[in-house]
Amino acid sequence: MITAHHSGPQLIGETVTVSYVADPSVGHGRFRLENHEAVAVTASVESGWLELGGHRQPLAGITVFDLDQDRMVNPASFRIDAEATVTFMLGFPKVAYDSRFGASSAVGLRLSVNGAELQALSPIVFERRIPRN
């Protein structure tokens, strides 16, 4: 029997739910970077984009917020300790989006981790709330 062993860092996109009454918009994606190495690694954001209903839109003004440490980190260079996982939000200026029924949307991220390129999508789910009077 062969068991798959993941070596090296892995980037995983997590689902973000946007709850809204009117005028939905998206302003972040959520990602998890798992470092399976015995040494610390350095990551840098290469690019971020928004996929809305099949259209890809590059993102500018990207920020990285480390959810575990509850602090902003430098998108150009942040460290992940050996055998550690960092969960973070990739933030950007809010983009209004009329999520048509069935249209998929996601935040994409390309990272460079110690020279290796990793890419993942954070799916965005829009949930419309009905206001109570």
mmCIF file of N, CA and C in Angstrom, residues 2-131:
data_model
loop_
_atom_site.group_PDB
_atom_site.id
_atom_site.type_symbol
_atom_site.label_atom_id
_atom_site.label_comp_id
_atom_site.label_asym_id
_atom_site.label_seq_id
_atom_site.Cartn_x
_atom_site.Cartn_y
_atom_site.Cartn_z
ATOM 1 N N ILE A 2 0.533 2.189 -0.857
ATOM 2 C CA ILE A 2 1.298 3.432 -0.952
ATOM 3 C C ILE A 2 0.520 4.534 -0.259
ATOM 4 N N THR A 3 1.194 5.265 0.616
ATOM 5 C CA THR A 3 0.527 6.391 1.266
ATOM 6 C C THR A 3 1.134 7.674 0.727
ATOM 7 N N ALA A 4 0.270 8.622 0.434
ATOM 8 C CA ALA A 4 0.738 9.913 -0.077
ATOM 9 C C ALA A 4 1.235 10.753 1.082
ATOM 10 N N HIS A 5 2.449 11.235 0.940
ATOM 11 C CA HIS A 5 2.992 12.113 1.972
ATOM 12 C C HIS A 5 3.214 13.475 1.333
ATOM 13 N N HIS A 6 2.578 14.494 1.885
ATOM 14 C CA HIS A 6 2.744 15.846 1.366
ATOM 15 C C HIS A 6 3.997 16.446 1.951
ATOM 16 N N SER A 7 4.958 16.707 1.096
ATOM 17 C CA SER A 7 6.137 17.403 1.581
ATOM 18 C C SER A 7 6.051 18.833 1.064
ATOM 19 N N GLY A 8 6.673 19.717 1.787
ATOM 20 C CA GLY A 8 6.641 21.108 1.380
ATOM 21 C C GLY A 8 5.361 21.784 1.813
ATOM 22 N N PRO A 9 5.336 23.088 1.689
ATOM 23 C CA PRO A 9 4.173 23.859 2.097
ATOM 24 C C PRO A 9 2.971 23.632 1.176
ATOM 25 N N GLN A 10 1.793 23.752 1.753
ATOM 26 C CA GLN A 10 0.542 23.637 0.988
ATOM 27 C C GLN A 10 -0.325 24.858 1.258
ATOM 28 N N LEU A 11 -0.923 25.393 0.198
ATOM 29 C CA LEU A 11 -1.835 26.532 0.315
ATOM 30 C C LEU A 11 -3.250 26.030 0.071
ATOM 31 N N ILE A 12 -4.150 26.310 1.020
ATOM 32 C CA ILE A 12 -5.529 25.836 0.938
ATOM 33 C C ILE A 12 -6.472 27.033 1.051
ATOM 34 N N GLY A 13 -7.389 27.148 0.107
ATOM 35 C CA GLY A 13 -8.395 28.208 0.160
ATOM 36 C C GLY A 13 -9.587 27.743 0.969
ATOM 37 N N GLU A 14 -10.079 28.594 1.866
ATOM 38 C CA GLU A 14 -11.247 28.264 2.688
ATOM 39 C C GLU A 14 -12.434 29.103 2.237
ATOM 40 N N THR A 15 -13.638 28.576 2.436
ATOM 41 C CA THR A 15 -14.853 29.259 2.006
ATOM 42 C C THR A 15 -15.158 30.469 2.892
ATOM 43 N N VAL A 16 -15.521 31.569 2.240
ATOM 44 C CA VAL A 16 -15.950 32.791 2.928
ATOM 45 C C VAL A 16 -17.429 32.992 2.607
ATOM 46 N N THR A 17 -18.239 33.200 3.644
ATOM 47 C CA THR A 17 -19.664 33.470 3.445
ATOM 48 C C THR A 17 -19.922 34.957 3.604
ATOM 49 N N VAL A 18 -20.524 35.561 2.591
ATOM 50 C CA VAL A 18 -20.895 36.976 2.631
ATOM 51 C C VAL A 18 -22.395 37.040 2.866
ATOM 52 N N SER A 19 -22.772 37.539 4.033
ATOM 53 C CA SER A 19 -24.182 37.670 4.388
ATOM 54 C C SER A 19 -24.596 39.121 4.134
ATOM 55 N N TYR A 20 -25.693 39.326 3.412
ATOM 56 C CA TYR A 20 -26.082 40.696 3.056
ATOM 57 C C TYR A 20 -27.596 40.838 2.986
ATOM 58 N N VAL A 21 -28.044 42.076 3.141
ATOM 59 C CA VAL A 21 -29.455 42.403 2.946
ATOM 60 C C VAL A 21 -29.620 42.984 1.543
ATOM 61 N N ALA A 22 -28.729 43.921 1.183
ATOM 62 C CA ALA A 22 -28.738 44.533 -0.148
ATOM 63 C C ALA A 22 -27.304 44.886 -0.522
ATOM 64 N N ASP A 23 -27.063 45.081 -1.798
ATOM 65 C CA ASP A 23 -25.758 45.494 -2.310
ATOM 66 C C ASP A 23 -24.601 44.617 -1.820
ATOM 67 N N PRO A 24 -24.557 43.347 -2.213
ATOM 68 C CA PRO A 24 -23.465 42.479 -1.756
ATOM 69 C C PRO A 24 -22.112 42.948 -2.288
ATOM 70 N N SER A 25 -21.093 42.769 -1.463
ATOM 71 C CA SER A 25 -19.733 43.076 -1.894
ATOM 72 C C SER A 25 -18.787 42.088 -1.214
ATOM 73 N N VAL A 26 -17.617 41.955 -1.802
ATOM 74 C CA VAL A 26 -16.614 41.052 -1.243
ATOM 75 C C VAL A 26 -15.329 41.848 -1.040
ATOM 76 N N GLY A 27 -14.654 41.594 0.097
ATOM 77 C CA GLY A 27 -13.440 42.339 0.424
ATOM 78 C C GLY A 27 -12.314 41.492 0.967
ATOM 79 N N HIS A 28 -12.494 40.161 1.002
ATOM 80 C CA HIS A 28 -11.398 39.295 1.474
ATOM 81 C C HIS A 28 -11.629 37.837 1.079
ATOM 82 N N GLY A 29 -10.547 37.115 1.053
ATOM 83 C CA GLY A 29 -10.558 35.667 0.908
ATOM 84 C C GLY A 29 -9.867 35.109 2.146
ATOM 85 N N ARG A 30 -10.053 33.818 2.388
ATOM 86 C CA ARG A 30 -9.452 33.198 3.577
ATOM 87 C C ARG A 30 -8.620 32.001 3.123
ATOM 88 N N PHE A 31 -7.378 31.952 3.619
ATOM 89 C CA PHE A 31 -6.451 30.909 3.188
ATOM 90 C C PHE A 31 -5.716 30.317 4.378
ATOM 91 N N ARG A 32 -5.228 29.108 4.177
ATOM 92 C CA ARG A 32 -4.435 28.414 5.196
ATOM 93 C C ARG A 32 -3.151 27.945 4.511
ATOM 94 N N LEU A 33 -2.025 28.306 5.118
ATOM 95 C CA LEU A 33 -0.743 27.875 4.592
ATOM 96 C C LEU A 33 -0.132 26.912 5.595
ATOM 97 N N GLU A 34 0.029 25.667 5.166
ATOM 98 C CA GLU A 34 0.567 24.617 6.035
ATOM 99 C C GLU A 34 2.017 24.356 5.646
ATOM 100 N N ASN A 35 2.910 24.492 6.611
ATOM 101 C CA ASN A 35 4.322 24.223 6.380
ATOM 102 C C ASN A 35 4.659 22.867 6.984
ATOM 103 N N HIS A 36 4.876 21.878 6.132
ATOM 104 C CA HIS A 36 5.191 20.525 6.595
ATOM 105 C C HIS A 36 6.700 20.306 6.694
ATOM 106 N N GLU A 37 7.462 21.367 6.463
ATOM 107 C CA GLU A 37 8.921 21.272 6.499
ATOM 108 C C GLU A 37 9.440 21.322 7.931
ATOM 109 N N ALA A 38 10.657 20.872 8.118
ATOM 110 C CA ALA A 38 11.306 20.913 9.432
ATOM 111 C C ALA A 38 11.999 22.259 9.670
ATOM 112 N N VAL A 39 11.881 23.156 8.692
ATOM 113 C CA VAL A 39 12.454 24.499 8.819
ATOM 114 C C VAL A 39 11.388 25.542 8.490
ATOM 115 N N ALA A 40 11.589 26.752 9.005
ATOM 116 C CA ALA A 40 10.664 27.853 8.705
ATOM 117 C C ALA A 40 10.778 28.220 7.220
ATOM 118 N N VAL A 41 9.685 28.736 6.653
ATOM 119 C CA VAL A 41 9.679 29.197 5.264
ATOM 120 C C VAL A 41 9.204 30.643 5.221
ATOM 121 N N THR A 42 9.524 31.311 4.113
ATOM 122 C CA THR A 42 9.081 32.686 3.912
ATOM 123 C C THR A 42 8.156 32.715 2.709
ATOM 124 N N ALA A 43 7.017 33.365 2.881
ATOM 125 C CA ALA A 43 6.032 33.461 1.799
ATOM 126 C C ALA A 43 5.898 34.907 1.363
ATOM 127 N N SER A 44 5.576 35.098 0.080
ATOM 128 C CA SER A 44 5.266 36.433 -0.416
ATOM 129 C C SER A 44 4.111 36.323 -1.407
ATOM 130 N N VAL A 45 3.223 37.324 -1.378
ATOM 131 C CA VAL A 45 2.083 37.343 -2.290
ATOM 132 C C VAL A 45 2.579 37.755 -3.673
ATOM 133 N N GLU A 46 2.378 36.879 -4.648
ATOM 134 C CA GLU A 46 2.734 37.193 -6.036
ATOM 135 C C GLU A 46 1.589 37.923 -6.717
ATOM 136 N N SER A 47 0.369 37.414 -6.519
ATOM 137 C CA SER A 47 -0.800 38.074 -7.099
ATOM 138 C C SER A 47 -2.076 37.582 -6.439
ATOM 139 N N GLY A 48 -3.095 38.403 -6.534
ATOM 140 C CA GLY A 48 -4.421 38.055 -6.050
ATOM 141 C C GLY A 48 -5.422 38.469 -7.111
ATOM 142 N N TRP A 49 -6.523 37.752 -7.201
ATOM 143 C CA TRP A 49 -7.549 38.090 -8.176
ATOM 144 C C TRP A 49 -8.908 37.654 -7.675
ATOM 145 N N LEU A 50 -9.921 38.211 -8.300
ATOM 146 C CA LEU A 50 -11.302 37.900 -7.974
ATOM 147 C C LEU A 50 -11.892 37.199 -9.185
ATOM 148 N N GLU A 51 -12.517 36.046 -8.964
ATOM 149 C CA GLU A 51 -13.223 35.352 -10.034
ATOM 150 C C GLU A 51 -14.707 35.494 -9.758
ATOM 151 N N LEU A 52 -15.368 36.259 -10.607
ATOM 152 C CA LEU A 52 -16.801 36.518 -10.430
ATOM 153 C C LEU A 52 -17.538 36.062 -11.676
ATOM 154 N N GLY A 53 -18.318 34.992 -11.530
ATOM 155 C CA GLY A 53 -19.121 34.498 -12.648
ATOM 156 C C GLY A 53 -18.305 34.233 -13.905
ATOM 157 N N GLY A 54 -17.102 33.705 -13.748
ATOM 158 C CA GLY A 54 -16.284 33.357 -14.911
ATOM 159 C C GLY A 54 -15.340 34.455 -15.364
ATOM 160 N N HIS A 55 -15.412 35.637 -14.783
ATOM 161 C CA HIS A 55 -14.510 36.727 -15.147
ATOM 162 C C HIS A 55 -13.441 36.883 -14.067
ATOM 163 N N ARG A 56 -12.199 37.030 -14.508
ATOM 164 C CA ARG A 56 -11.088 37.194 -13.571
ATOM 165 C C ARG A 56 -10.673 38.668 -13.544
ATOM 166 N N GLN A 57 -10.586 39.193 -12.330
ATOM 167 C CA GLN A 57 -10.266 40.606 -12.136
ATOM 168 C C GLN A 57 -9.076 40.710 -11.176
ATOM 169 N N PRO A 58 -7.940 41.287 -11.628
ATOM 170 C CA PRO A 58 -6.785 41.395 -10.733
ATOM 171 C C PRO A 58 -7.082 42.310 -9.548
ATOM 172 N N LEU A 59 -6.468 42.007 -8.418
ATOM 173 C CA LEU A 59 -6.678 42.799 -7.207
ATOM 174 C C LEU A 59 -5.461 43.668 -6.928
ATOM 175 N N ALA A 60 -5.730 44.885 -6.474
ATOM 176 C CA ALA A 60 -4.669 45.793 -6.045
ATOM 177 C C ALA A 60 -4.952 46.165 -4.593
ATOM 178 N N GLY A 61 -3.981 46.733 -3.922
ATOM 179 C CA GLY A 61 -4.181 47.149 -2.530
ATOM 180 C C GLY A 61 -4.366 45.974 -1.591
ATOM 181 N N ILE A 62 -3.638 44.888 -1.842
ATOM 182 C CA ILE A 62 -3.779 43.658 -1.051
ATOM 183 C C ILE A 62 -3.141 43.798 0.329
ATOM 184 N N THR A 63 -3.840 43.274 1.336
ATOM 185 C CA THR A 63 -3.293 43.188 2.686
ATOM 186 C C THR A 63 -3.365 41.735 3.142
ATOM 187 N N VAL A 64 -2.507 41.373 4.097
ATOM 188 C CA VAL A 64 -2.521 40.022 4.666
ATOM 189 C C VAL A 64 -2.685 40.168 6.175
ATOM 190 N N PHE A 65 -3.761 39.542 6.697
ATOM 191 C CA PHE A 65 -4.045 39.593 8.128
ATOM 192 C C PHE A 65 -3.953 38.187 8.693
ATOM 193 N N ASP A 66 -2.994 37.986 9.591
ATOM 194 C CA ASP A 66 -2.775 36.692 10.237
ATOM 195 C C ASP A 66 -3.847 36.520 11.314
ATOM 196 N N LEU A 67 -4.768 35.584 11.105
ATOM 197 C CA LEU A 67 -5.883 35.377 12.044
ATOM 198 C C LEU A 67 -5.419 34.735 13.349
ATOM 199 N N ASP A 68 -4.359 33.926 13.287
ATOM 200 C CA ASP A 68 -3.860 33.259 14.492
ATOM 201 C C ASP A 68 -3.163 34.252 15.430
ATOM 202 N N GLN A 69 -2.410 35.174 14.846
ATOM 203 C CA GLN A 69 -1.673 36.164 15.635
ATOM 204 C C GLN A 69 -2.456 37.465 15.814
ATOM 205 N N ASP A 70 -3.597 37.585 15.114
ATOM 206 C CA ASP A 70 -4.452 38.769 15.178
ATOM 207 C C ASP A 70 -3.667 40.043 14.833
ATOM 208 N N ARG A 71 -2.946 39.971 13.696
ATOM 209 C CA ARG A 71 -2.161 41.142 13.291
ATOM 210 C C ARG A 71 -1.918 41.136 11.786
ATOM 211 N N MET A 72 -1.652 42.322 11.244
ATOM 212 C CA MET A 72 -1.299 42.460 9.834
ATOM 213 C C MET A 72 0.138 41.981 9.649
ATOM 214 N N VAL A 73 0.410 41.379 8.504
ATOM 215 C CA VAL A 73 1.784 41.001 8.168
ATOM 216 C C VAL A 73 2.118 41.597 6.794
ATOM 217 N N ASN A 74 3.384 41.675 6.491
ATOM 218 C CA ASN A 74 3.836 42.231 5.227
ATOM 219 C C ASN A 74 3.552 41.231 4.097
ATOM 220 N N PRO A 75 2.702 41.609 3.105
ATOM 221 C CA PRO A 75 2.386 40.679 2.010
ATOM 222 C C PRO A 75 3.629 40.288 1.201
ATOM 223 N N ALA A 76 4.669 41.127 1.223
ATOM 224 C CA ALA A 76 5.877 40.859 0.436
ATOM 225 C C ALA A 76 6.793 39.840 1.112
ATOM 226 N N SER A 77 6.588 39.615 2.417
ATOM 227 C CA SER A 77 7.454 38.663 3.115
ATOM 228 C C SER A 77 6.906 38.356 4.503
ATOM 229 N N PHE A 78 6.356 37.151 4.669
ATOM 230 C CA PHE A 78 5.938 36.722 6.006
ATOM 231 C C PHE A 78 6.394 35.296 6.243
ATOM 232 N N ARG A 79 6.674 34.999 7.500
ATOM 233 C CA ARG A 79 7.338 33.757 7.884
ATOM 234 C C ARG A 79 6.334 32.753 8.464
ATOM 235 N N ILE A 80 6.533 31.493 8.127
ATOM 236 C CA ILE A 80 5.741 30.408 8.692
ATOM 237 C C ILE A 80 6.743 29.461 9.353
ATOM 238 N N ASP A 81 6.585 29.261 10.645
ATOM 239 C CA ASP A 81 7.513 28.418 11.394
ATOM 240 C C ASP A 81 7.472 26.970 10.899
ATOM 241 N N ALA A 82 8.508 26.205 11.261
ATOM 242 C CA ALA A 82 8.585 24.791 10.920
ATOM 243 C C ALA A 82 7.374 24.052 11.482
ATOM 244 N N GLU A 83 6.825 23.135 10.703
ATOM 245 C CA GLU A 83 5.696 22.299 11.132
ATOM 246 C C GLU A 83 4.529 23.135 11.676
ATOM 247 N N ALA A 84 4.296 24.308 11.081
ATOM 248 C CA ALA A 84 3.241 25.211 11.566
ATOM 249 C C ALA A 84 2.236 25.496 10.458
ATOM 250 N N THR A 85 1.074 25.990 10.866
ATOM 251 C CA THR A 85 0.026 26.399 9.937
ATOM 252 C C THR A 85 -0.358 27.831 10.259
ATOM 253 N N VAL A 86 -0.512 28.636 9.221
ATOM 254 C CA VAL A 86 -0.958 30.017 9.382
ATOM 255 C C VAL A 86 -2.272 30.168 8.630
ATOM 256 N N THR A 87 -3.299 30.673 9.320
ATOM 257 C CA THR A 87 -4.570 30.981 8.671
ATOM 258 C C THR A 87 -4.632 32.493 8.543
ATOM 259 N N PHE A 88 -4.915 32.971 7.330
ATOM 260 C CA PHE A 88 -4.902 34.415 7.114
ATOM 261 C C PHE A 88 -5.979 34.848 6.131
ATOM 262 N N MET A 89 -6.319 36.139 6.223
ATOM 263 C CA MET A 89 -7.249 36.738 5.278
ATOM 264 C C MET A 89 -6.448 37.573 4.291
ATOM 265 N N LEU A 90 -6.782 37.426 3.026
ATOM 266 C CA LEU A 90 -6.228 38.265 1.983
ATOM 267 C C LEU A 90 -7.265 39.361 1.760
ATOM 268 N N GLY A 91 -6.949 40.578 2.216
ATOM 269 C CA GLY A 91 -7.906 41.670 2.116
ATOM 270 C C GLY A 91 -7.624 42.550 0.912
ATOM 271 N N PHE A 92 -8.670 43.264 0.474
ATOM 272 C CA PHE A 92 -8.549 44.193 -0.656
ATOM 273 C C PHE A 92 -9.752 45.132 -0.595
ATOM 274 N N PRO A 93 -9.666 46.295 -1.284
ATOM 275 C CA PRO A 93 -10.822 47.208 -1.284
ATOM 276 C C PRO A 93 -12.074 46.479 -1.770
ATOM 277 N N LYS A 94 -13.190 46.698 -1.047
ATOM 278 C CA LYS A 94 -14.435 45.970 -1.361
ATOM 279 C C LYS A 94 -14.870 46.154 -2.812
ATOM 280 N N VAL A 95 -15.340 45.053 -3.382
ATOM 281 C CA VAL A 95 -15.841 45.041 -4.750
ATOM 282 C C VAL A 95 -17.319 44.657 -4.690
ATOM 283 N N ALA A 96 -18.180 45.538 -5.220
ATOM 284 C CA ALA A 96 -19.617 45.235 -5.254
ATOM 285 C C ALA A 96 -19.852 44.128 -6.265
ATOM 286 N N TYR A 97 -20.783 43.228 -5.927
ATOM 287 C CA TYR A 97 -21.044 42.109 -6.822
ATOM 288 C C TYR A 97 -22.494 41.680 -6.722
ATOM 289 N N ASP A 98 -23.148 41.643 -7.878
ATOM 290 C CA ASP A 98 -24.508 41.133 -7.944
ATOM 291 C C ASP A 98 -24.395 39.655 -8.296
ATOM 292 N N SER A 99 -24.468 38.803 -7.261
ATOM 293 C CA SER A 99 -24.266 37.375 -7.488
ATOM 294 C C SER A 99 -25.499 36.749 -8.120
ATOM 295 N N ARG A 100 -25.415 36.558 -9.400
ATOM 296 C CA ARG A 100 -26.536 35.922 -10.094
ATOM 297 C C ARG A 100 -26.643 34.480 -9.642
ATOM 298 N N PHE A 101 -27.850 33.977 -9.633
ATOM 299 C CA PHE A 101 -28.106 32.625 -9.166
ATOM 300 C C PHE A 101 -27.221 31.625 -9.897
ATOM 301 N N GLY A 102 -26.458 30.858 -9.128
ATOM 302 C CA GLY A 102 -25.636 29.805 -9.707
ATOM 303 C C GLY A 102 -24.260 30.252 -10.164
ATOM 304 N N ALA A 103 -24.001 31.560 -10.207
ATOM 305 C CA ALA A 103 -22.680 32.028 -10.638
ATOM 306 C C ALA A 103 -21.679 31.796 -9.516
ATOM 307 N N SER A 104 -20.544 31.205 -9.856
ATOM 308 C CA SER A 104 -19.545 30.942 -8.826
ATOM 309 C C SER A 104 -18.623 32.145 -8.688
ATOM 310 N N SER A 105 -18.109 32.307 -7.494
ATOM 311 C CA SER A 105 -17.161 33.383 -7.254
ATOM 312 C C SER A 105 -16.127 32.911 -6.249
ATOM 313 N N ALA A 106 -14.915 33.471 -6.378
ATOM 314 C CA ALA A 106 -13.814 33.072 -5.511
ATOM 315 C C ALA A 106 -12.739 34.145 -5.526
ATOM 316 N N VAL A 107 -11.927 34.126 -4.472
ATOM 317 C CA VAL A 107 -10.734 34.954 -4.419
ATOM 318 C C VAL A 107 -9.559 34.025 -4.699
ATOM 319 N N GLY A 108 -8.741 34.401 -5.664
ATOM 320 C CA GLY A 108 -7.572 33.596 -6.017
ATOM 321 C C GLY A 108 -6.312 34.202 -5.430
ATOM 322 N N LEU A 109 -5.357 33.345 -5.107
ATOM 323 C CA LEU A 109 -4.096 33.796 -4.533
ATOM 324 C C LEU A 109 -2.949 32.963 -5.080
ATOM 325 N N ARG A 110 -1.888 33.660 -5.489
ATOM 326 C CA ARG A 110 -0.655 32.990 -5.884
ATOM 327 C C ARG A 110 0.440 33.466 -4.944
ATOM 328 N N LEU A 111 1.059 32.515 -4.245
ATOM 329 C CA LEU A 111 2.138 32.802 -3.297
ATOM 330 C C LEU A 111 3.441 32.217 -3.812
ATOM 331 N N SER A 112 4.529 32.877 -3.436
ATOM 332 C CA SER A 112 5.849 32.293 -3.620
ATOM 333 C C SER A 112 6.312 31.900 -2.226
ATOM 334 N N VAL A 113 6.622 30.615 -2.041
ATOM 335 C CA VAL A 113 7.068 30.125 -0.736
ATOM 336 C C VAL A 113 8.449 29.496 -0.928
ATOM 337 N N ASN A 114 9.459 30.174 -0.405
ATOM 338 C CA ASN A 114 10.860 29.746 -0.604
ATOM 339 C C ASN A 114 11.144 29.444 -2.071
ATOM 340 N N GLY A 115 10.596 30.261 -2.967
ATOM 341 C CA GLY A 115 10.866 30.104 -4.397
ATOM 342 C C GLY A 115 9.883 29.227 -5.146
ATOM 343 N N ALA A 116 9.092 28.426 -4.428
ATOM 344 C CA ALA A 116 8.093 27.572 -5.090
ATOM 345 C C ALA A 116 6.771 28.338 -5.195
ATOM 346 N N GLU A 117 6.083 28.168 -6.311
ATOM 347 C CA GLU A 117 4.813 28.864 -6.498
ATOM 348 C C GLU A 117 3.642 27.994 -6.065
ATOM 349 N N LEU A 118 2.774 28.557 -5.219
ATOM 350 C CA LEU A 118 1.569 27.864 -4.765
ATOM 351 C C LEU A 118 0.374 28.718 -5.135
ATOM 352 N N GLN A 119 -0.737 28.054 -5.477
ATOM 353 C CA GLN A 119 -1.935 28.782 -5.877
ATOM 354 C C GLN A 119 -3.168 28.103 -5.289
ATOM 355 N N ALA A 120 -4.156 28.917 -4.882
ATOM 356 C CA ALA A 120 -5.396 28.358 -4.342
ATOM 357 C C ALA A 120 -6.534 29.352 -4.555
ATOM 358 N N LEU A 121 -7.761 28.835 -4.450
ATOM 359 C CA LEU A 121 -8.969 29.654 -4.545
ATOM 360 C C LEU A 121 -9.743 29.565 -3.237
ATOM 361 N N SER A 122 -10.223 30.712 -2.766
ATOM 362 C CA SER A 122 -11.098 30.784 -1.596
ATOM 363 C C SER A 122 -12.509 31.044 -2.127
ATOM 364 N N PRO A 123 -13.383 30.008 -2.125
ATOM 365 C CA PRO A 123 -14.742 30.193 -2.655
ATOM 366 C C PRO A 123 -15.533 31.212 -1.836
ATOM 367 N N ILE A 124 -16.320 32.028 -2.524
ATOM 368 C CA ILE A 124 -17.178 33.021 -1.867
ATOM 369 C C ILE A 124 -18.625 32.567 -2.025
ATOM 370 N N VAL A 125 -19.327 32.488 -0.892
ATOM 371 C CA VAL A 125 -20.744 32.113 -0.904
ATOM 372 C C VAL A 125 -21.542 33.339 -0.457
ATOM 373 N N PHE A 126 -22.481 33.763 -1.285
ATOM 374 C CA PHE A 126 -23.334 34.912 -0.948
ATOM 375 C C PHE A 126 -24.643 34.409 -0.364
ATOM 376 N N GLU A 127 -24.985 34.893 0.837
ATOM 377 C CA GLU A 127 -26.255 34.527 1.479
ATOM 378 C C GLU A 127 -27.070 35.784 1.697
ATOM 379 N N ARG A 128 -28.199 35.847 1.028
ATOM 380 C CA ARG A 128 -29.055 37.018 1.176
ATOM 381 C C ARG A 128 -29.923 36.857 2.408
ATOM 382 N N ARG A 129 -29.930 37.884 3.263
ATOM 383 C CA ARG A 129 -30.782 37.899 4.448
ATOM 384 C C ARG A 129 -32.022 38.721 4.147
ATOM 385 N N ILE A 130 -33.114 38.298 4.729
ATOM 386 C CA ILE A 130 -34.360 39.047 4.597
ATOM 387 C C ILE A 130 -34.493 39.931 5.843
ATOM 388 N N PRO A 131 -34.559 41.253 5.666
ATOM 389 C CA PRO A 131 -34.660 42.125 6.852
ATOM 390 C C PRO A 131 -35.980 41.920 7.574
#
